[in-house]
Coordinates of C-alpha atoms and ligand atoms in Angstrom, one line a residue:
M37 CA -20.0 99.7 94.5
I38 CA -16.6 98.6 96.7
K39 CA -13.2 100.2 94.7
T40 CA -10.7 97.8 93.6
D41 CA -8.0 100.1 92.4
I42 CA -7.8 102.1 95.4
T43 CA -4.4 103.8 94.5
V44 CA -1.8 104.1 97.3
V45 CA -2.9 107.8 100.1
H46 CA -0.4 108.4 102.3
N47 CA -2.4 109.5 105.6
F48 CA -0.8 112.2 107.6
N49 CA -4.3 112.9 108.8
S50 CA -4.3 114.5 112.8
G51 CA -7.3 112.4 113.5
P52 CA -9.5 110.0 112.5
S53 CA -6.5 109.6 110.8
V54 CA -4.6 106.1 109.4
L55 CA -4.8 102.8 111.3
P56 CA -4.1 99.4 109.8
K57 CA -4.5 98.4 106.5
E58 CA -5.2 94.3 107.9
V59 CA -7.9 96.7 111.1
F60 CA -10.1 98.0 108.1
E61 CA -10.0 94.7 105.9
Q62 CA -11.3 92.9 109.7
A63 CA -13.6 95.2 110.8
S64 CA -14.8 95.9 107.2
N65 CA -15.4 92.0 107.0
A66 CA -17.3 92.3 110.6
I67 CA -19.7 94.8 108.6
I68 CA -20.7 92.2 107.0
D69 CA -20.6 88.6 108.6
F70 CA -19.4 88.4 112.3
N71 CA -17.2 85.9 113.5
N72 CA -19.9 83.6 111.5
S73 CA -22.7 84.6 113.3
G74 CA -24.3 84.9 110.3
L75 CA -25.0 88.6 112.2
S76 CA -23.4 92.3 110.9
I77 CA -21.0 93.3 114.5
L78 CA -23.5 96.0 113.5
E79 CA -26.4 94.5 115.0
I80 CA -25.5 92.5 118.0
G81 CA -26.9 93.1 121.2
H82 CA -24.6 94.4 123.3
R83 CA -24.9 91.9 126.1
T84 CA -24.3 89.0 124.2
S85 CA -21.6 86.7 124.6
L86 CA -20.0 87.9 120.8
F87 CA -19.8 91.7 122.3
Q88 CA -18.8 90.7 125.9
E89 CA -15.7 89.0 124.1
V90 CA -14.7 91.9 122.3
L91 CA -14.6 93.7 125.2
D92 CA -12.5 91.7 127.8
E93 CA -10.1 91.4 125.1
A94 CA -9.8 95.1 124.0
I95 CA -9.6 95.3 127.5
A96 CA -7.1 92.8 128.2
S97 CA -5.3 94.0 125.7
A98 CA -4.3 97.7 127.0
K99 CA -3.2 96.5 130.2
E100 CA -0.3 94.0 128.7
L101 CA 0.4 96.4 126.0
M102 CA 0.5 99.6 128.7
R103 CA 1.3 96.9 131.4
L104 CA -1.0 98.0 134.0
D105 CA -0.8 97.1 137.4
D106 CA -4.3 95.3 139.1
E107 CA -4.5 98.8 141.1
H108 CA -5.7 100.2 137.4
E109 CA -9.4 100.1 135.8
V110 CA -9.4 100.1 131.8
L111 CA -13.0 101.9 131.0
F112 CA -13.9 102.7 127.5
L113 CA -16.3 105.4 127.7
H114 CA -17.9 107.8 125.0
G115 CA -17.4 111.5 124.6
G116 CA -14.5 112.3 122.6
A117 CA -12.1 113.4 125.4
S118 CA -13.4 116.5 125.6
T119 CA -15.6 114.9 127.7
Q120 CA -13.0 113.9 130.1
F121 CA -12.1 117.8 129.8
F122 CA -15.1 118.3 132.5
Q123 CA -15.8 114.5 133.6
V124 CA -12.3 114.3 135.2
P125 CA -12.8 117.8 137.3
M126 CA -16.5 116.4 138.5
N127 CA -15.0 112.7 139.9
L128 CA -11.4 114.0 141.2
L129 CA -12.4 117.8 142.8
N130 CA -14.2 119.6 145.4
E131 CA -15.6 123.4 145.1
N132 CA -13.2 124.6 147.8
E133 CA -10.1 122.5 146.5
T134 CA -7.4 123.1 143.6
A135 CA -6.2 121.2 140.7
A136 CA -2.9 121.9 139.4
Y137 CA -2.9 122.5 135.5
L138 CA -0.2 122.9 132.4
D139 CA -1.2 124.9 129.7
C140 CA 1.1 124.0 126.9
G141 CA -1.0 123.6 124.5
T142 CA -4.9 124.2 122.9
W143 CA -6.2 121.1 124.2
G144 CA -4.5 121.7 127.6
T145 CA -6.6 125.4 127.7
K146 CA -9.8 123.8 126.4
A147 CA -9.2 121.2 129.6
I148 CA -8.4 124.2 132.5
K149 CA -11.4 125.8 131.4
E150 CA -13.7 123.3 132.2
A151 CA -12.3 122.3 135.5
K152 CA -12.6 125.6 136.3
I153 CA -16.0 124.6 136.6
F154 CA -15.9 122.6 139.4
G155 CA -13.2 123.5 141.3
N156 CA -9.9 126.2 141.4
V157 CA -6.9 125.5 138.7
D158 CA -3.7 126.6 139.1
V159 CA -2.2 127.4 136.0
I160 CA 1.5 126.5 137.3
A161 CA 3.2 127.5 134.0
S162 CA 2.1 128.1 130.6
S163 CA 4.0 128.9 127.1
K164 CA 1.3 130.5 125.6
D165 CA 3.9 133.4 125.5
K166 CA 5.2 132.0 122.7
N167 CA 2.0 130.5 120.9
Y168 CA 3.0 126.8 122.6
T169 CA 5.9 126.8 120.9
Y170 CA 7.7 125.2 124.0
I171 CA 7.4 123.0 127.1
P172 CA 7.5 125.1 130.1
K173 CA 10.3 123.5 132.0
N174 CA 11.4 125.1 135.7
Y175 CA 7.5 125.1 137.3
T176 CA 6.9 123.0 141.0
I177 CA 3.6 121.0 141.6
P178 CA 2.3 122.8 144.5
S179 CA 2.0 120.3 147.1
T180 CA -1.4 120.6 148.3
A181 CA -2.7 120.5 144.6
K182 CA -5.9 117.9 143.8
Y183 CA -3.8 116.5 141.2
F184 CA -1.5 117.7 138.2
H185 CA -3.8 117.4 135.0
Y186 CA -1.1 118.1 131.4
T187 CA -1.4 116.8 128.0
T188 CA 1.6 114.5 126.8
N189 CA 1.4 115.5 123.3
N190 CA 0.1 119.1 121.2
T191 CA -2.0 117.5 118.1
I192 CA -2.0 121.0 116.9
E193 CA 1.0 122.5 118.4
G194 CA 3.5 120.0 117.7
T195 CA 5.5 119.4 121.0
Q196 CA 6.1 117.1 123.5
M197 CA 6.7 115.9 126.8
H198 CA 9.3 113.5 126.9
A199 CA 8.9 113.4 130.4
I200 CA 6.7 112.0 133.6
P201 CA 7.4 115.1 135.8
E202 CA 8.8 113.5 139.7
T203 CA 5.6 114.7 141.9
N204 CA 3.7 113.1 144.9
V205 CA 0.6 114.4 143.9
P206 CA -1.5 112.2 141.5
L207 CA -1.1 112.6 138.0
V208 CA -3.8 112.8 135.6
A209 CA -3.0 112.6 131.8
D210 CA -4.3 114.0 128.4
M211 CA -2.6 111.3 126.0
S212 CA -4.9 111.5 123.0
S213 CA -2.5 111.8 120.2
D214 CA 1.0 109.9 121.5
I215 CA -0.9 107.2 123.9
L216 CA 0.5 103.6 122.7
S217 CA 3.4 105.4 120.8
T218 CA 6.1 105.3 123.2
T219 CA 7.0 103.3 126.9
I220 CA 6.7 105.1 129.6
D221 CA 5.6 103.6 133.2
F222 CA 1.7 104.3 133.1
N223 CA 1.4 102.8 136.4
K224 CA 2.6 106.6 137.6
F225 CA -1.0 108.3 136.6
S226 CA -4.1 108.0 138.7
L227 CA -5.8 108.8 135.5
I228 CA -5.2 108.7 131.7
Y229 CA -7.4 109.0 128.7
A230 CA -7.2 109.1 125.1
G231 CA -9.9 109.5 122.5
A232 CA -9.5 106.2 120.6
Q233 CA -9.5 108.2 116.6
K234 CA -5.5 108.6 116.7
N235 CA -3.3 105.5 118.0
I236 CA -6.5 103.7 119.4
G237 CA -8.8 102.9 116.4
A238 CA -12.0 104.5 115.3
A239 CA -14.0 107.9 116.7
G240 CA -16.6 107.7 119.2
V241 CA -15.3 106.2 122.0
N242 CA -12.4 107.2 124.9
L243 CA -10.1 104.5 126.3
V244 CA -9.7 106.0 130.6
I245 CA -7.7 104.3 132.5
I246 CA -7.9 105.0 136.4
K247 CA -6.0 104.3 139.5
K248 CA -8.5 103.5 142.0
D249 CA -7.9 104.9 144.9
I250 CA -8.9 108.3 143.3
L251 CA -12.4 108.0 143.0
G252 CA -14.9 108.2 145.9
K253 CA -13.5 111.2 147.7
V254 CA -15.6 114.6 146.0
T255 CA -19.2 115.5 147.8
R256 CA -21.0 116.7 145.2
K257 CA -23.9 114.4 143.1
L258 CA -23.1 112.9 140.0
P259 CA -25.3 111.7 137.3
S260 CA -24.7 107.7 137.0
M261 CA -22.7 108.1 133.6
M262 CA -20.7 111.2 134.0
D263 CA -19.8 108.7 138.0
Y264 CA -16.1 106.7 136.9
R265 CA -17.2 104.4 140.1
I266 CA -20.4 103.3 138.2
H267 CA -19.2 102.5 135.3
I268 CA -16.4 101.0 137.0
E269 CA -18.9 98.3 138.6
N270 CA -20.8 98.0 135.4
G271 CA -17.3 96.7 133.0
S272 CA -18.1 99.5 131.0
M273 CA -21.5 98.3 129.7
L274 CA -23.6 101.3 132.0
N275 CA -25.7 101.4 128.6
T276 CA -24.8 100.3 124.9
P277 CA -21.6 100.9 124.6
P278 CA -20.5 102.3 120.8
V279 CA -20.1 98.5 119.7
F280 CA -17.8 99.1 116.5
A281 CA -15.3 102.1 117.9
V282 CA -14.7 99.2 120.6
Y283 CA -14.2 96.4 118.3
V284 CA -12.0 98.7 115.6
C285 CA -10.1 99.3 119.1
M286 CA -10.3 96.0 120.0
L287 CA -8.7 95.2 116.0
T288 CA -6.5 97.5 116.3
L289 CA -4.7 96.9 120.0
R290 CA -4.4 92.9 118.9
W291 CA -2.5 94.3 115.8
L292 CA 0.0 96.5 117.4
K293 CA 0.7 93.2 120.4
Q294 CA 1.4 90.8 116.7
R295 CA 4.0 93.6 116.0
G296 CA 5.9 93.4 119.2
G297 CA 3.6 96.2 121.3
I298 CA 4.8 99.2 122.2
S299 CA 8.5 98.5 122.1
A300 CA 8.3 97.7 118.9
I301 CA 6.4 100.3 117.4
E302 CA 8.2 103.1 119.2
K303 CA 11.4 102.3 117.4
I304 CA 9.7 103.0 113.9
N305 CA 8.1 105.5 114.9
D306 CA 11.7 107.3 116.0
V307 CA 12.7 106.2 112.7
K308 CA 9.7 107.5 111.4
A309 CA 9.8 111.1 113.2
N310 CA 14.3 111.3 112.5
L311 CA 13.7 111.6 109.3
L312 CA 11.1 114.0 108.7
Y313 CA 12.9 116.5 111.2
N314 CA 16.1 115.6 109.9
T315 CA 15.1 115.7 106.2
L316 CA 13.7 119.2 107.8
D317 CA 16.9 120.4 109.1
S318 CA 18.8 119.8 105.8
L319 CA 16.4 121.9 104.0
P320 CA 16.9 125.7 104.9
V321 CA 13.2 126.4 103.0
F322 CA 11.2 124.3 105.2
R323 CA 11.8 125.5 108.9
P324 CA 10.5 123.1 111.9
K325 CA 8.1 125.9 114.5
V326 CA 8.6 124.3 117.4
A327 CA 12.1 124.1 120.2
K328 CA 14.2 121.2 119.2
E329 CA 13.9 119.6 122.7
D330 CA 10.4 119.4 122.9
R331 CA 9.1 117.8 119.4
S332 CA 6.3 116.2 119.2
K333 CA 6.9 112.3 117.7
M334 CA 3.7 112.0 116.6
N335 CA 2.9 115.2 114.9
V336 CA 5.7 117.8 113.1
V337 CA 4.4 121.1 112.9
F338 CA 7.0 123.1 109.9
V339 CA 6.1 126.3 107.8
I340 CA 7.6 127.2 104.3
D341 CA 8.3 130.8 104.9
S342 CA 6.5 131.9 102.2
E343 CA 2.7 132.0 101.6
V344 CA 3.5 131.5 97.3
L345 CA 5.7 128.4 97.9
E346 CA 3.5 127.3 101.1
K347 CA 0.7 127.3 98.3
E348 CA 2.7 124.7 95.9
F349 CA 4.1 122.7 98.3
L350 CA 0.9 121.6 99.4
A351 CA -0.5 121.3 95.7
E352 CA 2.6 119.1 95.0
C353 CA 1.9 116.7 98.1
K354 CA -1.7 115.8 96.9
A355 CA -0.5 115.5 93.6
N356 CA 1.7 113.2 94.8
G357 CA -1.5 111.7 97.4
M358 CA -0.1 112.6 100.4
V359 CA -3.1 113.2 102.7
G360 CA -4.0 115.9 106.0
I361 CA -0.7 117.2 105.3
K362 CA -2.2 120.8 105.9
G363 CA -1.6 122.8 109.4
H364 CA -4.7 123.4 111.8
R365 CA -6.3 126.6 110.9
T366 CA -4.9 128.2 114.3
V367 CA -1.9 127.3 112.9
G368 CA -1.0 127.6 109.4
G369 CA 1.8 125.6 107.9
F370 CA 1.6 122.2 107.7
R371 CA 1.4 119.2 110.3
A372 CA 2.3 115.3 109.7
S373 CA 0.5 113.2 111.9
L374 CA 3.0 110.7 111.7
Y375 CA 0.3 108.3 114.7
N376 CA 1.6 104.3 115.2
A377 CA -0.5 102.9 111.8
L378 CA 1.4 105.3 109.6
P379 CA 4.1 103.5 107.2
L380 CA 7.4 104.3 107.4
E381 CA 7.3 104.4 102.8
S382 CA 4.6 107.3 103.8
V383 CA 7.6 109.5 105.9
Q384 CA 10.0 108.4 102.9
S385 CA 8.1 109.5 100.0
L386 CA 7.0 113.1 102.1
T387 CA 11.5 113.3 102.5
D388 CA 11.7 112.5 99.0
L389 CA 9.2 114.9 97.8
M390 CA 10.6 117.5 100.1
K391 CA 14.2 117.3 99.8
D392 CA 12.9 117.0 95.2
F393 CA 11.0 120.6 95.8
A394 CA 13.8 122.1 98.2
S395 CA 16.4 121.2 94.8
R396 CA 14.1 123.2 92.8
K397 CA 12.9 125.9 94.9
G398 CA 15.0 125.9 97.5
Ligands
PLP962 C1 -7.4 115.5 119.4 C2 -7.2 115.6 120.6 C3 -8.2 115.7 121.4 C4 -9.8 115.8 121.1 O1 -10.7 114.9 121.2 P1 -11.9 114.5 121.4 O2 -12.2 113.2 121.1 O3 -12.5 115.4 119.7 O4 -13.1 115.2 122.2 C5 -7.9 116.3 122.9 N1 -7.0 115.9 123.3 C6 -5.9 115.9 122.2 C7 -4.7 115.9 123.0 C8 -6.5 115.7 121.4 O5 -5.1 115.4 120.6

C-alpha cells in the first residue's frame, strides 16, 4: 500500500539521512519502470547502455560539481567508507613507510587502527584529551610522511575542519559527512572518499576520487577488488556495481546541479547552521558541546544539563515530527544533522520548538 497521507517529518538523521523529495519520487518510479524501458532499475543488466548512462552521468556530475581536473579519477566502489579505512593504506603505504594521521574523532580513530595493519602510523595530533570537542591546530605534518589523512567533518562529535592544511605531503580525506556541502579546492587532495549515505545518495556505495600519480607505488600484491588501478581501468565496473545506489547518487547529483551546485547549497547550509547555532547560543537551557571555531555545519551537537529536561525535549521533538535528533550513543545529548537535502523549514521548526521549550522550562 502506498501511503498518500504522509505527514511532514523533519529528518535530522545522521546517515542514512534525508534526500531530496524529487529523488525519492524519481527513484520510486524507476523501480516500477526505468526510463520507459518496461524494466525496473532493479532488473536491468549493469553492462547495458541503460546503466552505463547512469554511471557516466554520475561520474560527470561529480567531476563538474567538484571542478575536478583531469588528473583526478572518480570511482563508485562498494563497502562503505569503512572499507576505505583499509583500502587506502593497502594501496598507498608500504610496510616500512609512515603515514601521518590526525585523530579528531571516532571515524578517524577507526581509520588509524586499520592503517596500522599495513604500515607505520604517526598520529601527529589528537583531540582525544577533550573527548574530541575541538580540532587540533598546532601540528606539523612531517615532510617524509607518505600521505596525511584526516576527517573533514566529525559526524559523531560535531566538529569540522574549516581549512585545508598547508603541506606538500599528499592529502587524503574522509569527507563522508560534508562532501558537496561547502566550496573547497578538491584538486588539492590526492585521495578523497565518502560513503554516499550522507550527502550523495543511498547507502551501499562510496564516492572515491583519486589523483592517479599516487598509485602504483606499493610493493605488496593487491586483490583485484582492492586495487584502485584495476577499478579505474574497469570504470567502476570490475564486478556488479550497486546499481540502484549509484542511480540514487546520480539523481541526487543532478538535483544539486539544478539547484546551482555547491556554492548555492553552501549559502543555504550557512543559513541553516547559523540559525541553529544562534538559537542555541541565545537559549541558556541548551549547551553546544564543541569549540566555537570548530563547529560543524553538518552535525550540530548539543546537550541540556538535566536528564529530565533532555527526555522532555526529545519527547517534544518526536511529537512535532522531528526524527533523528538523539545524539550518538557514545556522546549523548542531541545531534541535528543538517545535510544538503534538509530543508531550511525543518531547521526553522526545530528552532521554534527550542524557543518555545526554553520559554516554558528555561
Ligand atoms: C558515516 C561515516 C563513516 C562510516 O561510513 P560507512 O559507510 O558506514 O562505513 C566514516 N566516516 C565518516 C566521517 C562518516 O560520517
